[in-house]
Amino acid sequence: MFILPEIEKAIKENRPVVALESTIISHGMPYPENFKTAIEVEDIIRKNGAIPATIAILDGIIRIGLDRESLERLAQLGPKNVRKVSRRDIPSVIALKQHGATTVSATMALAHMSGISIFVTGGIGGVHRGATQSMDVSADLTELGRTPVAVVCAGAKSILDIGLTLEYLETQGVPVVGYETKEFPAFFTRHSGFETSDSVNNPKDCAKIVNQMTELNLKNGMLIAVPIPEKYEAQGALIEQATQQALKESEQQKVSGKDITPFLLKRINEITKGESLKANISLVKNNAETGAKIAVELSNIRVSSHNLLVFGGAVLDCVGHEDKNEKNRISAIRSSHPGFIKWSLGGVARNIAEVVHRCGGKVSLISGVGDDDSGRKILDHSNNLGIHTNLVIKFTNSRTGIWLAIVDQNGELVTSIADMSIFELITPNHIEKISENIKMSPMVFVDCNLSSETINKILTYSRSFGVPNVVNTVSVEKSARICSNETLQLIDLLTPNTLELLEIASKFSNKVNHSKNAEDLSIDSILDLILVILNKGVKHIVVTCGHRGVIYGRLVEQKVVYEHFPALPVEKVINTNGAGDSFVGGLIASLLINNKNKQFSSESILSAIKFGLEAAKITIQSEKTIPEELNRIRNLIQGKIINSSL
């Protein structure tokens, strides 16, 4: 079996994949119409967020996913050179190194072998009319009874005995779920007169049922019946009339057994002058769109049960570096300075997601991007790394966020401008739609690039579902977004720097000297600020203090219990940009991987801080904001390496 690398990677990472049969390509229509249709169907699946996996056998090799060249080759070979393959035929086609186009039963079997849960087709086979004498029952039905794959289709053709088909499926224990209908569709018509066993109105509910079947380890499949769209119903009615005419002709000519289906399909196509084929293609495309949406929701459900959810900013960073040979230091403002500019991917949430991923954690990013090159770069880079982006919102009429920064010869940040208005578009309504994802997640991270209302909504769900959260303040200005009693009491772990700590504390205490420089704050002064915030309900706080390291604090009997961790020594500071995000990401990765309890404990946080400091040390010695060397932390967290600095 050969699985296309893109599909193999997607399956391993629980990304949405949709299986497609290949019989419609080789046997359904002539070349080049068949190739054109196959490409269009795959494009529909991609546009709806999933990856298509057309299944076939070429030269005796099972192919899960066909590249463009193989797809065209199959289309050109046609029915004379390609066998129509059911489950029964798979071994012989492989052994004899033949070409095979998979039917519903074979596609289901091979999809399951490769780990694909959603399969889209036009319609299924069923119990044929007169089956009490002929015993002509499609292998599709028995496959549905023994293979745990969800088949998205337009029901069964009315040339079949639909009543007996549904009875057979019931006997096999196969749920028949109507999509936005309670009536089982009969392919070209929305109406058959028979009810489905269940009905759902959206892709998410469909995905929930599919996932529940997997959780229960049931061995049967599931049929998701999608009616022909209403705009095609008039065309479908004409085809249904042709079907009834063809049935009468078959009875008059005493056509039976294995000859009846080819006879009927040929006559229907002749009577409708090819319109039945066009309608068939429209059905498959509609099913492909629905199936892709279900696959995306299923991926979201499965990913959320294991992945850290990271909410916040994903931007393009533009950083200007002062020339190290320049004598007029950049501190002289209102002047131009020689140097160089670097573009990279950034945003606190995106950076945290990458750090956690590189440290061995599973991550889903929830952010907002524009429909532009910058947005596509962020999504492509994240997907290639293995960070899930299914929940990232694409705003068509907005630009992706940009962070413009200037750093001096020592790599220290001088100033920056953040163009991040796009994150204001992520509203509490967006969060409400993914509340189930929060409920199933092991942990939630939120940065303050989001609005106060949206942050509060996320934290409210986090607290009500018992899912621990980490909040990063991002900047002095944005730290104000959590400065309310209502929000602070929802925070499990807060990670500000000293400036942000000072800003938040000053909102709640008149005793705080807001004009005081953060660098001048003593440890005791920092502890006083921590006490102000802990008294507002925050459970744990970790303050990053630059070259002085970090301070952890929690409240015990109205007093701050704290521990100070000095920064790890480094040979040379190359770039401090990203060090804070690397610290927080390393800390979160440790909590995610090693903290088996649902809630944070002081012990787990103290242990995690050590890994965060190690991550910051690696970043400070790199020119990159999030360096690849952070992969080393993965082994440290998992206890595979004992490092002296820890």
XYZ file of C-alpha atoms in Angstrom:
646
model
C 0.000 0.000 0.000
C 1.287 3.431 -0.965
C -0.144 6.457 0.857
C 0.607 9.902 -0.533
C 2.934 11.667 1.952
C 0.477 14.571 2.386
C -2.289 12.138 3.311
C -0.093 9.959 5.517
C 1.007 13.032 7.495
C -2.586 14.247 7.798
C -3.790 10.871 9.096
C -1.023 10.737 11.714
C -1.886 14.237 12.898
C -5.665 13.677 12.945
C -6.210 16.217 10.175
C -9.392 15.962 8.073
C -9.129 13.478 5.193
C -11.937 12.360 2.867
C -11.749 9.098 0.913
C -13.139 8.956 -2.637
C -13.916 5.941 -4.789
C -12.409 5.604 -8.262
C -15.071 3.618 -10.173
C -16.820 6.821 -11.229
C -13.541 7.914 -12.870
C -12.761 4.756 -14.835
C -16.292 3.473 -15.490
C -18.586 6.464 -14.995
C -17.759 8.723 -17.934
C -15.328 9.108 -20.852
C -11.987 10.909 -20.849
C -11.369 13.849 -20.402
C -14.699 14.567 -18.642
C -13.882 11.966 -15.988
C -10.505 13.555 -15.215
C -12.000 17.057 -15.103
C -14.743 15.898 -12.720
C -12.260 14.093 -10.437
C -10.147 17.244 -10.132
C -13.227 19.385 -9.421
C -14.439 17.046 -6.670
C -11.005 17.022 -5.014
C -10.870 20.830 -5.229
C -14.241 21.100 -3.454
C -12.933 18.967 -0.609
C -9.794 21.116 -0.283
C -11.768 24.374 -0.367
C -13.815 23.094 2.565
C -10.743 22.389 4.689
C -10.102 18.663 4.137
C -7.632 16.608 2.097
C -8.999 14.328 -0.657
C -7.779 10.738 -0.892
C -8.933 9.074 -4.115
C -8.383 5.332 -3.703
C -7.455 2.965 -6.545
C -5.127 0.103 -7.440
C -2.500 0.802 -10.112
C -0.060 -1.876 -11.309
C -1.146 -4.061 -8.403
C -0.335 -1.398 -5.795
C -3.024 0.023 -3.521
C -2.897 3.797 -3.798
C -4.375 5.903 -1.011
C -4.514 9.252 -2.748
C -3.623 9.872 -6.367
C -1.411 12.697 -7.574
C -2.538 14.567 -10.673
C -0.514 12.353 -13.027
C -1.925 9.112 -11.560
C -5.448 10.517 -11.576
C -5.189 11.332 -15.265
C -3.652 7.949 -16.013
C -6.591 6.176 -14.378
C -9.010 8.384 -16.305
C -7.302 7.566 -19.604
C -7.104 3.802 -19.004
C -10.903 3.519 -18.916
C -13.131 0.476 -18.289
C -11.372 -1.800 -20.819
C -8.086 -1.653 -18.913
C -9.292 -1.212 -15.327
C -11.184 -3.796 -13.290
C -14.125 -2.747 -11.157
C -12.964 -3.861 -7.704
C -15.127 -4.906 -4.780
C -13.664 -6.219 -1.500
C -13.704 -9.708 -3.058
C -11.454 -8.650 -5.929
C -8.701 -6.814 -4.045
C -6.320 -9.801 -3.529
C -6.426 -10.993 -7.153
C -5.942 -7.522 -8.632
C -2.894 -7.001 -6.420
C -1.456 -10.483 -7.028
C -1.835 -10.179 -10.799
C -0.506 -6.583 -10.794
C -3.604 -5.271 -12.507
C -5.362 -1.914 -12.405
C -8.453 -1.631 -10.236
C -11.085 1.049 -9.627
C -12.613 0.707 -6.181
C -16.347 0.429 -5.547
C -17.999 1.488 -2.289
C -17.132 -1.747 -0.473
C -13.482 -1.801 -1.572
C -13.025 1.916 -0.856
C -14.457 1.474 2.637
C -12.160 -1.465 3.370
C -9.020 0.305 2.118
C -9.945 3.616 3.753
C -10.281 1.852 7.098
C -6.952 0.058 6.619
C -5.249 3.418 6.123
C -7.009 5.202 9.000
C -9.556 7.334 7.104
C -12.975 7.642 8.755
C -15.003 9.660 6.192
C -15.799 8.463 2.667
C -17.800 10.352 0.037
C -19.608 8.752 -2.887
C -22.663 9.363 -5.063
C -24.915 6.614 -3.769
C -24.701 3.115 -2.343
C -25.814 -0.209 -3.741
C -28.586 -2.056 -1.993
C -31.102 -4.874 -2.158
C -32.252 -5.299 -5.750
C -35.858 -5.693 -6.705
C -36.708 -9.346 -6.847
C -33.887 -10.202 -4.451
C -36.106 -12.804 -2.759
C -35.524 -14.933 -5.848
C -32.166 -13.639 -7.123
C -30.463 -13.035 -3.727
C -28.919 -9.966 -5.390
C -27.711 -7.862 -2.455
C -24.913 -5.337 -2.900
C -21.622 -5.944 -1.100
C -21.870 -2.294 -0.006
C -24.410 -3.274 2.644
C -22.361 -6.050 4.202
C -19.317 -3.769 4.159
C -21.255 -1.133 6.072
C -22.032 -3.808 8.649
C -18.399 -4.685 9.314
C -16.196 -1.667 8.500
C -16.163 1.441 10.761
C -16.212 4.119 8.072
C -18.861 6.831 7.678
C -20.214 6.920 4.123
C -21.619 10.235 2.905
C -23.962 9.683 -0.022
C -27.303 10.655 -1.602
C -28.958 7.451 -0.444
C -29.728 4.571 -2.785
C -31.094 4.690 -6.318
C -34.832 4.123 -6.647
C -34.137 1.198 -9.008
C -33.385 -0.701 -5.794
C -35.804 -1.994 -3.195
C -35.228 0.815 -0.679
C -37.456 -0.678 2.004
C -35.503 -3.948 2.040
C -32.215 -2.046 1.764
C -32.977 -0.172 4.981
C -34.162 -3.371 6.670
C -30.879 -5.038 5.736
C -28.885 -2.117 7.123
C -30.862 -2.286 10.361
C -30.053 -5.992 10.666
C -26.376 -5.132 10.165
C -26.548 -2.541 12.964
C -25.779 0.363 10.624
C -27.091 3.799 11.686
C -28.712 5.624 8.772
C -28.489 9.335 9.548
C -30.418 11.828 7.460
C -28.549 15.083 6.878
C -31.065 17.917 7.275
C -33.842 15.397 6.638
C -35.771 12.646 8.382
C -36.626 10.940 5.101
C -34.180 8.645 3.354
C -33.273 10.168 -0.032
C -33.452 8.055 -3.186
C -30.503 9.506 -5.060
C -32.142 11.754 -7.704
C -35.115 12.495 -5.495
C -35.296 13.843 -1.950
C -38.207 11.535 -1.137
C -38.428 7.771 -0.802
C -41.266 7.416 1.689
C -38.935 5.781 4.240
C -37.551 7.332 7.427
C -33.931 7.384 8.527
C -32.963 6.013 11.943
C -31.580 9.420 13.003
C -31.448 12.981 11.720
C -28.917 15.804 12.192
C -28.830 19.369 10.924
C -25.131 20.236 10.836
C -21.662 18.730 10.243
C -20.673 18.949 13.916
C -23.501 16.683 15.101
C -22.644 14.193 12.352
C -19.026 14.216 13.487
C -20.077 13.670 17.108
C -21.902 10.472 16.144
C -18.947 9.219 14.077
C -16.569 9.948 16.943
C -18.843 8.254 19.479
C -18.909 5.094 17.365
C -15.106 5.134 17.371
C -14.971 5.716 21.134
C -17.267 2.725 21.653
C -15.040 0.634 19.372
C -18.025 -0.462 17.286
C -17.039 -2.353 14.159
C -19.854 -1.264 11.862
C -20.016 1.709 9.535
C -22.478 4.579 9.345
C -24.522 5.942 6.463
C -24.981 9.714 6.208
C -27.754 10.341 3.690
C -27.620 13.770 2.023
C -30.640 14.700 -0.127
C -30.170 16.130 -3.597
C -30.057 19.962 -3.299
C -33.434 21.561 -3.937
C -32.102 23.463 -6.953
C -31.516 20.123 -8.691
C -34.769 18.552 -7.561
C -36.696 19.402 -10.749
C -33.954 17.782 -12.802
C -34.007 14.847 -10.389
C -37.758 14.445 -10.835
C -37.331 14.037 -14.613
C -34.636 11.431 -14.021
C -36.912 9.646 -11.564
C -39.601 9.460 -14.277
C -37.016 7.984 -16.643
C -36.081 5.475 -13.937
C -39.666 4.292 -13.597
C -39.931 3.974 -17.391
C -36.728 1.945 -17.527
C -38.026 -0.330 -14.753
C -41.203 -1.058 -16.737
C -39.113 -1.833 -19.817
C -36.923 -4.223 -17.837
C -40.004 -6.084 -16.637
C -41.452 -6.207 -20.137
C -38.190 -7.523 -21.560
C -37.732 -9.888 -18.565
C -34.292 -8.541 -17.728
C -33.109 -9.897 -14.362
C -30.168 -10.840 -12.182
C -26.816 -9.237 -12.813
C -28.041 -7.764 -16.119
C -30.696 -5.528 -14.605
C -28.512 -2.732 -13.157
C -26.422 -2.141 -16.337
C -29.651 -2.239 -18.383
C -31.392 0.316 -16.178
C -28.468 2.746 -15.972
C -27.976 2.618 -19.744
C -31.652 3.233 -20.454
C -31.932 6.062 -17.916
C -28.958 7.813 -19.512
C -30.506 7.335 -22.963
C -33.971 8.551 -21.952
C -32.600 11.644 -20.195
C -30.112 12.324 -23.018
C -27.188 12.356 -20.626
C -28.863 14.503 -17.956
C -28.717 11.669 -15.413
C -24.905 11.703 -15.596
C -24.810 15.471 -15.064
C -27.103 15.149 -12.062
C -24.927 12.343 -10.726
C -21.879 14.607 -10.865
C -23.796 17.409 -9.094
C -24.742 14.977 -6.343
C -21.165 13.828 -5.842
C -19.974 17.449 -5.613
C -22.653 18.283 -3.045
C -21.754 15.185 -1.050
C -18.059 16.112 -1.266
C -18.742 19.510 0.286
C -20.815 17.976 3.093
C -18.327 15.173 3.692
C -15.403 17.603 3.896
C -17.229 19.708 6.490
C -17.974 16.600 8.572
C -14.326 15.498 8.311
C -13.171 18.918 9.539
C -15.508 18.774 12.533
C -14.437 15.201 13.302
C -10.801 16.292 13.213
C -11.604 19.186 15.558
C -13.264 16.806 18.030
C -10.458 14.258 17.986
C -7.723 16.876 18.150
C -9.361 18.827 20.978
C -9.406 15.805 23.257
C -5.590 15.761 23.254
C -4.432 19.213 22.164
C -3.604 22.370 24.021
C -5.843 25.139 22.653
C -3.833 28.315 22.025
C -5.951 31.468 21.608
C -4.549 34.791 20.447
C -2.230 36.511 17.999
C -0.651 35.050 14.874
C 1.213 37.719 12.920
C 4.057 38.480 10.573
C 7.048 39.991 12.415
C 9.175 42.688 10.785
C 12.248 43.327 12.939
C 14.848 46.006 12.232
C 18.306 45.206 13.645
C 20.821 48.007 14.235
C 24.166 47.571 12.493
C 26.636 46.452 15.161
C 29.371 48.605 13.618
C 27.230 51.744 13.837
C 28.677 54.340 16.219
C 25.560 56.481 16.625
C 23.537 54.187 18.789
C 19.899 53.644 17.912
C 18.907 55.325 21.148
C 19.244 58.580 19.193
C 15.655 58.881 18.042
C 14.214 60.795 15.044
C 17.044 59.579 12.852
C 17.783 56.857 10.322
C 20.126 54.061 11.359
C 22.005 51.527 9.203
C 21.070 47.917 9.813
C 19.136 45.025 8.352
C 15.524 43.882 8.416
C 14.197 40.373 8.935
C 10.706 39.030 8.322
C 9.482 36.048 10.309
C 6.313 34.534 11.702
C 5.245 35.731 15.119
C 2.424 36.672 17.434
C 2.420 35.521 21.049
C -0.118 32.739 20.559
C 1.528 31.494 17.368
C 4.964 31.591 19.014
C 3.682 29.713 22.066
C 2.041 27.127 19.788
C 5.318 26.528 17.940
C 7.379 26.310 21.135
C 4.971 23.823 22.725
C 4.938 21.779 19.524
C 8.736 21.720 19.309
C 8.866 20.681 22.961
C 6.669 17.660 22.259
C 3.148 18.940 22.959
C 0.111 18.646 20.700
C -1.332 22.029 19.790
C -4.307 23.656 18.091
C -4.040 27.342 17.192
C -7.122 29.559 17.364
C -6.440 32.949 15.817
C -7.527 35.227 12.989
C -5.769 35.850 9.670
C -6.603 37.793 6.533
C -7.144 36.215 3.135
C -3.702 37.374 2.023
C -0.157 36.103 1.491
C 0.808 36.749 5.123
C -2.156 34.719 6.369
C -1.351 31.875 4.008
C 2.282 31.851 5.165
C 1.196 31.523 8.786
C -1.220 28.682 8.006
C 1.178 26.823 5.699
C 4.084 27.048 8.152
C 1.917 25.912 11.067
C 0.437 23.021 9.115
C 3.862 21.889 7.909
C 5.119 21.862 11.492
C 2.137 19.821 12.674
C 0.236 22.569 14.495
C -3.492 22.228 13.897
C -5.077 25.282 12.283
C -8.607 24.022 11.611
C -9.999 26.524 14.110
C -8.142 29.555 12.735
C -10.654 32.094 11.406
C -10.013 33.624 7.974
C -11.383 37.164 7.675
C -11.792 37.996 3.991
C -11.830 41.788 4.230
C -9.090 42.214 6.839
C -5.313 42.101 6.701
C -3.193 39.707 8.714
C -1.572 41.251 11.792
C 1.960 42.691 11.600
C 4.416 43.459 14.429
C 7.076 46.046 13.531
C 10.007 46.157 15.957
C 13.427 47.821 16.348
C 16.208 46.142 18.331
C 19.573 47.580 19.301
C 23.110 46.241 18.912
C 22.661 44.056 22.000
C 19.520 42.454 20.652
C 17.323 44.332 23.143
C 13.938 45.646 22.056
C 13.890 49.459 21.667
C 10.318 49.964 20.480
C 7.601 48.324 18.397
C 4.290 48.958 16.652
C 1.577 46.303 16.633
C -0.994 46.342 13.803
C -3.329 43.738 15.260
C -6.846 45.071 14.873
C -7.867 41.823 13.170
C -7.956 40.084 16.565
C -10.755 42.381 17.676
C -12.897 40.559 15.096
C -12.700 37.330 17.128
C -15.841 37.702 19.218
C -17.469 35.799 22.093
C -19.815 34.320 19.459
C -16.839 32.638 17.782
C -15.812 31.182 21.143
C -19.328 29.953 21.846
C -19.242 27.924 18.626
C -16.152 26.017 19.806
C -17.115 25.605 23.458
C -17.128 21.810 22.978
C -13.486 21.991 21.884
C -12.597 23.839 25.100
C -14.488 21.254 27.131
C -12.449 18.399 25.648
C -9.066 20.120 25.734
C -6.526 19.283 28.464
C -5.447 22.942 28.755
C -6.128 26.416 27.356
C -3.700 29.279 26.689
C -4.941 32.826 26.040
C -2.988 35.953 25.111
C -4.264 39.499 25.547
C -4.310 40.285 21.829
C -7.984 39.350 22.053
C -10.691 41.677 23.344
C -11.650 41.765 27.030
C -15.034 40.199 26.262
C -13.527 37.366 24.226
C -10.865 36.609 26.840
C -13.518 36.524 29.539
C -15.665 34.143 27.460
C -12.779 31.707 26.989
C -11.865 31.796 30.684
C -15.504 31.354 31.729
C -15.768 28.174 29.655
C -12.377 27.034 30.934
C -13.438 27.411 34.554
C -16.917 25.897 34.095
C -15.458 22.846 32.322
C -12.600 22.434 34.818
C -9.971 22.954 32.100
C -6.856 24.743 33.449
C -5.810 27.961 31.725
C -2.695 30.067 31.256
C -2.964 33.782 30.424
C -0.184 35.914 28.937
C -0.518 39.692 29.126
C 1.436 40.434 25.868
C 2.155 44.118 26.634
C 1.594 46.849 29.204
C -1.233 48.360 27.183
C -2.977 45.047 26.511
C -2.650 43.829 30.088
C -5.536 46.216 30.882
C -7.855 43.767 29.094
C -7.817 41.439 32.095
C -7.949 44.164 34.738
C -11.333 43.355 36.182
C -12.253 41.367 39.262
C -14.504 39.171 37.126
C -11.689 38.155 34.775
C -8.799 37.837 37.220
C -10.671 35.387 39.431
C -11.010 33.052 36.410
C -7.246 32.829 35.783
C -5.339 29.721 36.889
C -1.829 30.825 35.874
C -0.822 34.374 34.866
C 2.539 35.063 33.159
C 3.285 38.834 33.020
C 6.667 40.524 32.911
C 7.545 43.075 35.602
C 6.222 46.060 33.633
C 2.894 44.316 33.003
C 2.749 43.177 36.631
C 3.211 46.776 37.733
C 0.472 47.972 35.364
C -2.096 45.417 36.536
C -1.365 45.906 40.233
C -1.651 49.693 39.889
C -5.279 49.267 38.774
C -6.195 47.781 42.146
C -3.932 49.478 44.700
C -3.211 53.129 45.398
C 0.005 52.101 47.123
C 1.655 51.001 43.881
C 4.219 53.489 42.592
C 3.290 53.335 38.935
C 6.082 55.677 37.863
C 8.771 53.427 39.230
C 11.029 51.707 36.683
C 10.529 47.946 36.602
C 14.293 47.411 36.608
C 14.477 49.208 39.943
C 11.904 46.978 41.642
C 13.337 44.852 44.420
C 12.221 41.272 44.963
C 10.149 42.436 47.928
C 8.472 45.087 45.779
C 7.649 42.480 43.143
C 6.164 40.245 45.828
C 3.961 43.121 47.013
C 2.652 43.501 43.450
C 2.086 39.761 43.181
C 0.073 39.848 46.413
C -2.253 42.512 44.983
C -3.053 40.336 41.970
C -3.344 37.042 43.868
C -5.850 38.718 46.193
C -8.050 39.266 43.133
C -8.422 35.524 42.619
C -5.546 34.496 40.345
C -4.390 31.064 41.541
C -0.750 31.088 40.394
C 1.535 33.749 38.938
C 4.923 33.503 37.221
C 6.643 36.844 36.582
C 9.446 37.098 34.035
C 12.075 39.557 35.248
C 14.501 39.708 32.308
C 18.124 38.976 33.235
C 17.023 38.467 36.871
C 15.090 35.311 35.973
C 11.538 34.548 37.088
C 9.506 34.613 40.289
C 6.704 32.187 41.075
C 4.048 33.065 43.632
C 0.834 31.736 45.083
C -1.314 32.659 48.048
C -1.254 30.609 51.265
C -3.135 31.979 54.290
C -3.145 35.515 52.839
C 0.632 35.464 52.341
C 2.669 35.038 49.157
C 4.617 31.817 49.037
C 7.232 32.359 46.353
C 10.353 31.022 44.730
C 12.912 32.971 42.717
C 14.642 31.250 39.771
C 17.733 33.106 38.459
C 18.165 33.229 34.688
C 20.426 30.506 33.305
C 23.897 31.758 32.301
C 24.547 32.124 28.555
C 27.832 32.545 26.692
C 26.524 35.276 24.381
C 23.228 37.149 24.077
C 22.303 37.260 20.388
C 18.604 38.132 20.467
C 16.177 38.501 23.360
C 13.152 38.764 21.056
C 11.181 35.565 21.638
C 12.853 34.633 24.915
C 9.720 35.407 26.932
C 7.495 33.393 24.595
C 9.978 30.517 24.646
C 9.979 30.534 28.440
C 6.177 30.443 28.647
C 5.959 27.838 25.864
C 8.504 25.560 27.570
C 6.661 25.926 30.866
C 3.304 25.076 29.247
C 4.766 22.109 27.360
C 5.989 20.615 30.624
C 2.600 21.154 32.289
C 0.841 19.641 29.277
C 3.034 16.542 29.070
C 3.896 15.848 32.701
C 0.953 17.194 34.681
C -1.393 14.201 34.719
C -3.844 15.893 37.070
C -6.455 18.153 35.524
C -5.529 21.198 37.627
C -2.157 22.877 38.204
C -0.246 22.308 41.414
C 2.591 24.419 42.766
C 4.892 21.394 42.385
C 4.067 20.938 38.692
C 4.572 24.661 37.994
C 7.894 24.800 39.841
C 9.113 21.839 37.825
C 7.844 23.352 34.575
C 9.636 26.657 35.199
C 12.981 24.876 34.857
C 12.105 23.737 31.351
C 10.863 27.203 30.484
C 14.197 28.723 31.533
C 16.047 26.167 29.424
C 13.908 27.089 26.411
C 14.592 30.804 26.980
C 18.329 30.124 27.188
C 18.298 28.372 23.807
C 16.369 31.222 22.197
C 18.586 34.013 23.584
C 21.583 32.369 21.881
C 19.853 32.161 18.498
C 19.112 34.715 15.801
C 15.651 33.174 15.352
C 12.668 34.141 17.475
C 11.647 30.487 17.805
C 14.699 28.354 16.928
C 14.578 24.721 15.791
C 16.973 23.879 18.630
C 13.999 24.001 20.982
C 13.342 20.437 19.810
C 15.975 19.437 22.385
C 13.571 20.398 25.175
C 11.286 17.561 24.084
C 13.679 14.940 25.437
C 14.354 16.969 28.578
C 10.656 17.208 29.416
C 10.089 13.540 28.738
C 12.992 12.650 31.053
C 15.119 11.096 28.332
C 18.090 13.394 29.018
C 19.462 14.553 32.350
C 20.860 18.063 31.860
C 23.158 19.625 34.412
C 21.496 23.012 34.090
C 18.245 21.515 35.314
